[in-house]
Amino acid sequence: MTKWLGVSLVVIILDQITKYVANAQLVYAEPLPVLPSFNLTLLYNRGAAFSFLSDAGGWQRWFFVTISFLAAILLTVWLRKLKSEQWALALALSLVIGGAVGNLVDRLWLGYVIDFIQIYYKSFYWPAFNVADSAISVGAVLLVWDGLFDNKRHPG
């Protein structure tokens, strides 16, 4: 289990370093073009995914802190119960834990999450995100993949 929590720790560290650099180097809400369809754009998200509840008046900060904290604990308990051959599931849980804690740190220290990665196509802009969000997304996809294709649990 230690190596999997090490993966979570790497995600947290990368997330916090990249957010620090973005916050120090980028001008708020001013896109910095990097590649076609890819900008670095510093934004502060007081809500959840896609800025859900971002204008709810402040209570959402503690709601999302609680959800993130509980999710990290429950996923860590689940991670502890895995067998060594369940590496894909362990990786998925580790990524989600790292992402949840990365964003939790922002919410506790700042009251919002720093986002800075912006993907777009023509006039369609995907909501800005960060390394923690990416880890959560990849982890979620791996969770689904593991649930659908893990032959050890689902012989067939």
XYZ file of N, CA, C and O in Angstrom:
624
model
N 0.826 -1.198 0.000
C 0.000 0.000 0.000
C 0.867 1.257 0.000
O 0.476 2.277 -0.560
N 2.042 1.189 0.586
C 2.906 2.364 0.689
C 3.262 2.922 -0.676
O 3.240 4.137 -0.878
N 3.564 2.044 -1.643
C 3.933 2.556 -2.966
C 2.753 3.253 -3.627
O 2.935 4.228 -4.349
N 1.546 2.793 -3.368
C 0.372 3.423 -3.976
C 0.094 4.777 -3.336
O -0.306 5.717 -4.027
N 0.300 4.893 -2.046
C 0.170 6.213 -1.419
C 1.303 7.124 -1.869
O 1.149 8.345 -1.911
N 2.437 6.527 -2.259
C 3.522 7.300 -2.860
C 3.090 7.909 -4.184
O 3.447 9.058 -4.499
N 2.307 7.160 -4.966
C 1.754 7.704 -6.220
C 0.856 8.893 -5.897
O 0.933 9.942 -6.547
N 0.016 8.743 -4.883
C -0.856 9.851 -4.460
C -0.032 11.065 -4.064
O -0.360 12.203 -4.434
N 1.034 10.835 -3.326
C 1.902 11.931 -2.882
C 2.550 12.638 -4.076
O 2.641 13.872 -4.093
N 2.980 11.883 -5.074
C 3.568 12.490 -6.276
C 2.543 13.378 -6.971
O 2.851 14.499 -7.395
N 1.307 12.899 -7.066
C 0.237 13.705 -7.677
C 0.044 14.994 -6.891
O -0.038 16.083 -7.472
N -0.018 14.892 -5.575
C -0.220 16.076 -4.728
C 0.924 17.080 -4.923
O 0.685 18.279 -5.092
N 2.148 16.591 -4.915
C 3.306 17.481 -5.064
C 3.313 18.145 -6.439
O 3.491 19.369 -6.541
N 3.122 17.358 -7.501
C 3.073 17.938 -8.852
C 1.942 18.953 -8.983
O 2.116 20.019 -9.582
N 0.815 18.618 -8.417
C -0.332 19.520 -8.460
C -0.017 20.843 -7.766
O -0.237 21.920 -8.328
N 0.528 20.769 -6.577
C 0.801 21.988 -5.814
C 1.913 22.819 -6.451
O 1.824 24.050 -6.482
N 2.937 22.173 -6.980
C 4.016 22.920 -7.648
C 3.481 23.633 -8.878
O 3.760 24.824 -9.090
N 2.720 22.929 -9.712
C 2.208 23.554 -10.935
C 1.226 24.681 -10.619
O 1.222 25.715 -11.294
N 0.433 24.522 -9.577
C -0.486 25.593 -9.184
C 0.288 26.806 -8.662
O -0.075 27.953 -8.951
N 1.338 26.553 -7.904
C 2.164 27.645 -7.397
C 2.780 28.434 -8.554
O 2.743 29.668 -8.582
N 3.358 27.716 -9.506
C 3.990 28.369 -10.660
C 2.944 29.133 -11.469
O 3.167 30.284 -11.866
N 1.805 28.505 -11.719
C 0.747 29.180 -12.486
C 0.302 30.455 -11.778
O 0.166 31.509 -12.405
N 0.102 30.371 -10.478
C -0.358 31.532 -9.718
C 0.696 32.640 -9.691
O 0.365 33.823 -9.708
N 1.954 32.262 -9.672
C 3.046 33.250 -9.611
C 3.359 33.859 -10.973
O 3.790 35.013 -11.045
N 3.163 33.114 -12.048
C 3.623 33.556 -13.363
C 2.524 34.040 -14.308
O 2.820 34.788 -15.244
N 1.311 33.598 -14.107
C 0.227 33.960 -15.029
C -0.578 35.125 -14.484
O -0.688 35.303 -13.267
N -1.157 35.895 -15.383
C -2.057 36.982 -15.008
C -3.473 36.411 -14.998
O -3.891 35.732 -15.940
N -4.202 36.702 -13.921
C -5.532 36.124 -13.760
C -6.416 36.382 -14.992
O -6.533 37.510 -15.456
N -7.007 35.320 -15.498
C -7.981 35.327 -16.592
C -7.418 35.793 -17.937
O -8.178 36.028 -18.868
N -6.106 35.920 -18.050
C -5.477 36.275 -19.333
C -4.856 35.029 -19.951
O -3.830 34.545 -19.462
N -5.447 34.511 -21.030
C -4.901 33.303 -21.652
C -3.484 33.523 -22.188
O -3.181 34.553 -22.780
N -2.641 32.547 -21.944
C -1.301 32.517 -22.510
C -1.284 31.356 -23.517
O -1.249 30.192 -23.111
N -1.343 31.660 -24.815
C -1.357 30.581 -25.816
C -0.065 29.755 -25.766
O 1.031 30.307 -25.688
N -0.219 28.439 -25.786
C 0.913 27.521 -25.766
C 0.970 26.758 -27.091
O 2.006 26.696 -27.727
N -0.141 26.199 -27.473
C -0.301 25.463 -28.728
C -1.696 25.787 -29.266
O -2.553 26.263 -28.508
N -1.934 25.496 -30.534
C -3.313 25.657 -31.013
C -4.263 24.805 -30.153
O -3.971 23.644 -29.872
N -5.298 25.410 -29.689
C -6.313 24.768 -28.844
C -5.853 24.496 -27.416
O -6.486 23.737 -26.696
N -4.755 25.108 -26.990
C -4.249 24.908 -25.628
C -3.660 26.202 -25.088
O -2.708 26.745 -25.649
N -4.253 26.695 -23.997
C -3.775 27.892 -23.306
C -3.449 27.557 -21.865
O -3.989 26.602 -21.295
N -2.629 28.375 -21.266
C -2.509 28.422 -19.820
C -3.291 29.654 -19.393
O -3.019 30.757 -19.870
N -4.272 29.464 -18.528
C -5.133 30.569 -18.096
C -5.420 30.406 -16.605
O -6.078 29.454 -16.197
N -4.928 31.310 -15.806
C -5.125 31.257 -14.363
C -6.563 31.625 -14.009
O -7.030 32.718 -14.343
N -7.237 30.712 -13.333
C -8.598 30.949 -12.857
C -8.740 30.361 -11.457
O -8.067 29.391 -11.116
N -9.627 30.941 -10.672
C -9.902 30.441 -9.329
C -11.317 29.878 -9.316
O -12.269 30.568 -9.661
N -11.430 28.631 -8.894
C -12.717 27.942 -8.884
C -13.175 27.728 -7.451
O -12.576 26.965 -6.706
N -14.226 28.418 -7.067
C -14.780 28.278 -5.721
C -15.803 27.153 -5.641
O -16.294 26.834 -4.572
N -16.099 26.546 -6.776
C -17.065 25.450 -6.818
C -16.368 24.115 -7.016
O -15.219 23.922 -6.650
N -17.103 23.209 -7.653
C -16.557 21.880 -7.956
C -16.347 21.800 -9.463
O -16.160 22.821 -10.114
N -16.405 20.608 -10.001
C -16.206 20.412 -11.441
C -17.126 21.330 -12.232
O -18.300 21.505 -11.891
N -16.565 21.928 -13.284
C -17.299 22.853 -14.154
C -17.850 24.053 -13.386
O -18.875 24.617 -13.733
N -17.178 24.419 -12.287
C -17.569 25.542 -11.418
C -18.933 25.354 -10.768
O -19.589 26.322 -10.376
N -19.360 24.120 -10.624
C -20.622 23.810 -9.968
C -20.655 24.427 -8.574
O -19.744 24.252 -7.785
N -21.683 25.195 -8.283
C -21.901 25.891 -7.009
C -20.868 26.978 -6.710
O -20.705 27.380 -5.567
N -20.187 27.467 -7.716
C -19.134 28.462 -7.468
C -19.671 29.765 -6.901
O -18.946 30.491 -6.229
N -20.920 30.077 -7.158
C -21.491 31.328 -6.656
C -22.512 31.090 -5.550
O -23.441 31.861 -5.370
N -22.290 30.041 -4.758
C -23.268 29.645 -3.738
C -23.161 30.432 -2.438
O -23.927 30.198 -1.524
N -22.208 31.325 -2.305
C -22.168 32.184 -1.130
C -21.141 31.812 -0.082
O -21.062 32.455 0.956
N -20.358 30.785 -0.283
C -19.283 30.461 0.647
C -19.419 29.137 1.368
O -18.421 28.517 1.724
N -20.640 28.690 1.616
C -20.824 27.424 2.323
C -20.240 26.259 1.543
O -19.839 25.237 2.126
N -20.182 26.371 0.211
C -19.718 25.269 -0.632
C -18.264 24.902 -0.355
O -17.857 23.757 -0.549
N -17.480 25.882 0.103
C -16.076 25.583 0.424
C -15.995 24.447 1.423
O -15.276 23.470 1.221
N -16.729 24.551 2.516
C -16.663 23.544 3.577
C -17.368 22.263 3.171
O -16.966 21.170 3.592
N -18.365 22.369 2.335
C -19.029 21.182 1.792
C -18.036 20.368 0.967
O -17.889 19.155 1.152
N -17.307 21.037 0.057
C -16.347 20.335 -0.795
C -15.115 19.877 -0.010
O -14.520 18.850 -0.341
N -14.715 20.609 1.019
C -13.639 20.158 1.905
C -14.051 18.839 2.559
O -13.280 17.871 2.591
N -15.260 18.788 3.069
C -15.759 17.581 3.741
C -15.843 16.409 2.772
O -15.386 15.307 3.092
N -16.404 16.648 1.595
C -16.528 15.584 0.594
C -15.144 15.057 0.202
O -14.921 13.843 0.136
N -14.205 15.958 -0.065
C -12.849 15.551 -0.461
C -12.157 14.761 0.637
O -11.504 13.742 0.376
N -12.297 15.236 1.859
C -11.666 14.570 2.999
C -12.232 13.164 3.191
O -11.486 12.186 3.326
N -13.559 13.056 3.163
C -14.195 11.742 3.331
C -13.848 10.808 2.172
O -13.582 9.616 2.393
N -13.839 11.335 0.954
C -13.497 10.508 -0.208
C -12.075 9.974 -0.078
O -11.819 8.783 -0.327
N -11.141 10.830 0.314
C -9.747 10.392 0.459
C -9.623 9.301 1.522
O -8.900 8.310 1.320
N -10.326 9.451 2.621
C -10.271 8.429 3.683
C -10.884 7.118 3.206
O -10.286 6.045 3.361
N -12.070 7.179 2.622
C -12.742 5.956 2.161
C -11.936 5.248 1.072
O -11.822 4.016 1.086
N -11.377 6.002 0.149
C -10.583 5.390 -0.910
C -9.286 4.792 -0.369
O -8.823 3.752 -0.848
N -8.712 5.413 0.663
C -7.513 4.863 1.299
C -7.836 3.548 2.010
O -7.058 2.589 1.937
N -8.969 3.501 2.673
C -9.402 2.247 3.317
C -9.590 1.160 2.262
O -9.146 0.024 2.437
N -10.227 1.511 1.151
C -10.423 0.562 0.047
C -9.062 0.107 -0.485
O -8.841 -1.089 -0.705
N -8.152 1.031 -0.670
C -6.818 0.731 -1.181
C -6.097 -0.271 -0.278
O -5.435 -1.196 -0.754
N -6.246 -0.106 1.026
C -5.595 -1.009 1.994
C -6.078 -2.441 1.868
O -5.349 -3.368 2.185
N -7.307 -2.620 1.404
C -7.906 -3.958 1.337
C -7.602 -4.701 0.034
O -7.963 -5.855 -0.115
N -6.926 -4.036 -0.900
C -6.667 -4.660 -2.197
C -5.570 -5.708 -2.107
O -4.667 -5.617 -1.286
N -5.655 -6.679 -3.005
C -4.619 -7.686 -3.141
C -3.535 -7.137 -4.064
O -3.790 -6.256 -4.880
N -2.343 -7.691 -3.971
C -1.219 -7.172 -4.754
C -1.453 -7.269 -6.255
O -0.944 -6.442 -7.011
N -2.215 -8.239 -6.727
C -2.461 -8.357 -8.169
C -3.489 -7.344 -8.687
O -3.683 -7.227 -9.894
N -4.104 -6.596 -7.825
C -5.097 -5.593 -8.231
C -4.421 -4.242 -8.454
O -4.880 -3.204 -8.004
N -3.337 -4.238 -9.210
C -2.540 -3.035 -9.403
C -3.279 -1.943 -10.168
O -3.094 -0.770 -9.889
N -4.114 -2.312 -11.159
C -4.824 -1.283 -11.934
C -5.821 -0.543 -11.041
O -5.930 0.687 -11.102
N -6.514 -1.285 -10.201
C -7.448 -0.665 -9.268
C -6.693 0.187 -8.246
O -7.115 1.297 -7.911
N -5.564 -0.319 -7.779
C -4.748 0.443 -6.823
C -4.251 1.741 -7.448
O -4.273 2.800 -6.802
N -3.811 1.669 -8.700
C -3.361 2.885 -9.388
C -4.508 3.879 -9.530
O -4.341 5.077 -9.277
N -5.675 3.374 -9.919
C -6.841 4.244 -10.073
C -7.176 4.950 -8.766
O -7.361 6.177 -8.732
N -7.242 4.194 -7.683
C -7.557 4.786 -6.377
C -6.486 5.780 -5.950
O -6.804 6.850 -5.407
N -5.230 5.461 -6.212
C -4.131 6.360 -5.845
C -4.223 7.692 -6.571
O -3.990 8.745 -5.980
N -4.557 7.635 -7.856
C -4.701 8.875 -8.626
C -5.861 9.719 -8.100
O -5.738 10.942 -7.954
N -6.981 9.080 -7.810
C -8.140 9.821 -7.305
C -7.835 10.411 -5.923
O -8.165 11.572 -5.651
N -7.195 9.637 -5.077
C -6.818 10.146 -3.743
C -5.899 11.359 -3.881
O -6.123 12.398 -3.249
N -4.858 11.240 -4.705
C -3.926 12.349 -4.893
C -4.614 13.591 -5.427
O -4.366 14.709 -4.958
N -5.498 13.418 -6.397
C -6.230 14.552 -6.954
C -7.161 15.189 -5.937
O -7.241 16.418 -5.827
N -7.869 14.346 -5.188
C -8.791 14.874 -4.174
C -8.035 15.672 -3.113
O -8.458 16.770 -2.732
N -6.907 15.146 -2.669
C -6.134 15.848 -1.639
C -5.483 17.105 -2.212
O -5.425 18.141 -1.542
N -5.024 17.042 -3.464
C -4.447 18.231 -4.092
C -5.420 19.399 -4.109
O -5.067 20.528 -3.758
N -6.653 19.128 -4.506
C -7.664 20.192 -4.516
C -8.123 20.547 -3.101
O -8.459 21.707 -2.823
N -8.107 19.574 -2.199
C -8.457 19.836 -0.803
C -7.483 20.841 -0.187
O -7.903 21.753 0.538
N -6.206 20.698 -0.481
C -5.203 21.633 0.038
C -5.548 23.057 -0.393
O -5.523 23.994 0.423
N -5.886 23.230 -1.667
C -6.263 24.564 -2.156
C -7.462 25.120 -1.396
O -7.474 26.276 -0.982
N -8.477 24.299 -1.257
C -9.702 24.773 -0.589
C -9.432 25.175 0.860
O -9.964 26.175 1.340
N -8.603 24.394 1.542
C -8.303 24.713 2.940
C -7.463 25.982 3.059
O -7.742 26.831 3.900
N -6.421 26.124 2.228
C -5.493 27.246 2.334
C -6.019 28.519 1.685
O -5.777 29.609 2.185
N -6.693 28.353 0.545
C -7.052 29.524 -0.244
C -8.552 29.816 -0.288
O -8.947 30.940 -0.561
N -9.356 28.790 -0.085
C -10.809 28.965 -0.205
C -11.309 28.717 -1.619
O -12.496 28.834 -1.889
N -10.420 28.376 -2.526
C -10.759 28.084 -3.917
C -9.680 27.177 -4.492
O -8.616 27.001 -3.889
N -9.963 26.615 -5.655
C -9.001 25.749 -6.341
C -8.399 26.526 -7.507
O -9.116 27.190 -8.257
N -7.087 26.446 -7.642
C -6.403 27.091 -8.763
C -6.484 26.179 -9.984
O -6.063 25.026 -9.935
N -7.036 26.709 -11.063
C -7.085 26.021 -12.348
C -6.251 26.827 -13.334
O -6.174 28.056 -13.237
N -5.647 26.153 -14.301
C -4.808 26.900 -15.238
C -4.662 26.247 -16.608
O -4.097 26.838 -17.519
N -5.160 25.045 -16.793
C -5.057 24.372 -18.089
C -6.365 24.610 -18.845
O -7.442 24.307 -18.335
N -6.251 25.157 -20.031
C -7.445 25.487 -20.817
C -7.319 24.851 -22.210
O -6.372 25.110 -22.937
N -8.286 24.026 -22.523
C -8.366 23.360 -23.825
C -9.584 23.928 -24.551
O -10.639 24.122 -23.936
N -9.435 24.171 -25.843
C -10.561 24.720 -26.588
C -10.507 24.275 -28.047
O -9.468 23.830 -28.547
N -11.631 24.392 -28.691
C -11.725 24.168 -30.131
C -12.620 25.256 -30.698
O -13.779 25.364 -30.310
N -12.061 26.068 -31.561
C -12.752 27.232 -32.125
C -13.305 28.065 -30.986
O -12.545 28.589 -30.189
N -14.618 28.179 -30.843
C -15.182 28.996 -29.763
C -15.677 28.155 -28.584
O -16.255 28.681 -27.641
N -15.445 26.839 -28.613
C -15.839 25.969 -27.504
C -14.666 25.810 -26.546
O -13.611 25.303 -26.926
N -14.848 26.246 -25.309
C -13.809 26.147 -24.290
C -14.224 25.151 -23.216
O -15.278 25.301 -22.601
N -13.388 24.135 -23.031
C -13.599 23.218 -21.919
C -13.271 23.977 -20.640
O -12.351 24.808 -20.640
N -13.985 23.745 -19.553
C -13.645 24.454 -18.307
C -12.180 24.216 -17.909
O -11.663 23.099 -18.053
N -11.537 25.247 -17.422
C -10.139 25.139 -17.003
C -10.011 24.086 -15.904
O -10.934 23.877 -15.109
N -8.843 23.448 -15.879
C -8.606 22.399 -14.886
C -7.142 22.420 -14.470
O -6.399 23.314 -14.845
N -6.739 21.445 -13.667
C -5.379 21.396 -13.124
C -4.887 19.956 -13.077
O -5.578 19.038 -13.529
N -3.708 19.742 -12.519
C -3.129 18.401 -12.436
C -3.987 17.481 -11.566
O -4.210 16.310 -11.906
N -4.502 17.994 -10.457
C -5.348 17.176 -9.583
C -6.600 16.707 -10.322
O -6.984 15.534 -10.218
N -7.237 17.619 -11.049
C -8.424 17.242 -11.827
C -8.088 16.174 -12.857
O -8.864 15.238 -13.078
N -6.914 16.306 -13.485
C -6.481 15.319 -14.472
C -6.286 13.955 -13.824
O -6.691 12.927 -14.379
N -5.665 13.925 -12.655
C -5.451 12.663 -11.945
C -6.777 12.022 -11.563
O -6.952 10.804 -11.704
N -7.728 12.831 -11.103
C -9.050 12.309 -10.754
C -9.719 11.717 -11.993
O -10.293 10.624 -11.942
N -9.633 12.406 -13.111
C -10.261 11.938 -14.346
C -9.642 10.639 -14.847
O -10.353 9.693 -15.195
N -8.312 10.581 -14.876
C -7.634 9.353 -15.310
C -7.947 8.220 -14.336
O -8.221 7.089 -14.751
N -7.933 8.512 -13.051
C -8.272 7.501 -12.053
C -9.692 6.983 -12.220
O -9.939 5.776 -12.108
N -10.625 7.873 -12.504
C -12.015 7.454 -12.702
C -12.154 6.557 -13.927
O -12.872 5.546 -13.896
N -11.455 6.898 -15.008
C -11.489 6.062 -16.212
C -10.901 4.677 -15.903
O -11.448 3.648 -16.310
N -9.792 4.649 -15.166
C -9.198 3.369 -14.783
C -10.127 2.553 -13.881
O -10.170 1.324 -13.977
N -10.870 3.227 -13.005
C -11.847 2.533 -12.163
C -12.916 1.859 -13.016
O -13.274 0.694 -12.787
N -13.421 2.580 -13.990
C -14.430 2.009 -14.887
C -13.827 0.854 -15.683
O -14.419 -0.217 -15.796
N -12.634 1.087 -16.230
C -11.936 0.047 -17.001
C -11.765 -1.220 -16.156
O -12.049 -2.327 -16.604
N -11.285 -1.037 -14.931
C -11.073 -2.179 -14.042
C -12.387 -2.895 -13.745
O -12.441 -4.118 -13.727
N -13.433 -2.119 -13.530
C -14.733 -2.720 -13.245
C -15.293 -3.509 -14.416
O -15.957 -4.527 -14.237
N -14.999 -3.071 -15.623
C -15.521 -3.743 -16.814
C -14.661 -4.920 -17.271
O -15.192 -5.904 -17.786
N -13.349 -4.816 -17.096
C -12.453 -5.782 -17.731
C -11.564 -6.579 -16.799
O -10.695 -7.302 -17.267
N -11.738 -6.476 -15.514
C -10.905 -7.237 -14.591
C -11.372 -8.689 -14.582
O -12.371 -9.029 -13.958
N -10.640 -9.571 -15.245
C -11.021 -10.971 -15.368
C -10.856 -11.758 -14.058
O -11.417 -12.828 -13.921
N -10.093 -11.247 -13.127
C -9.915 -11.958 -11.866
C -11.192 -11.916 -11.024
O -11.487 -12.826 -10.285
N -11.919 -10.825 -11.163
C -13.167 -10.700 -10.402
C -14.383 -11.098 -11.229
O -15.415 -11.425 -10.684
N -14.243 -11.008 -12.545
C -15.373 -11.278 -13.429
C -14.982 -12.321 -14.467
O -14.798 -12.000 -15.639
N -14.812 -13.581 -14.051
C -14.402 -14.584 -15.025
C -15.444 -14.743 -16.122
O -16.627 -14.579 -15.898
N -14.958 -15.074 -17.296
C -15.961 -15.212 -18.318
C -15.379 -15.572 -19.589
O -15.796 -15.800 -20.587
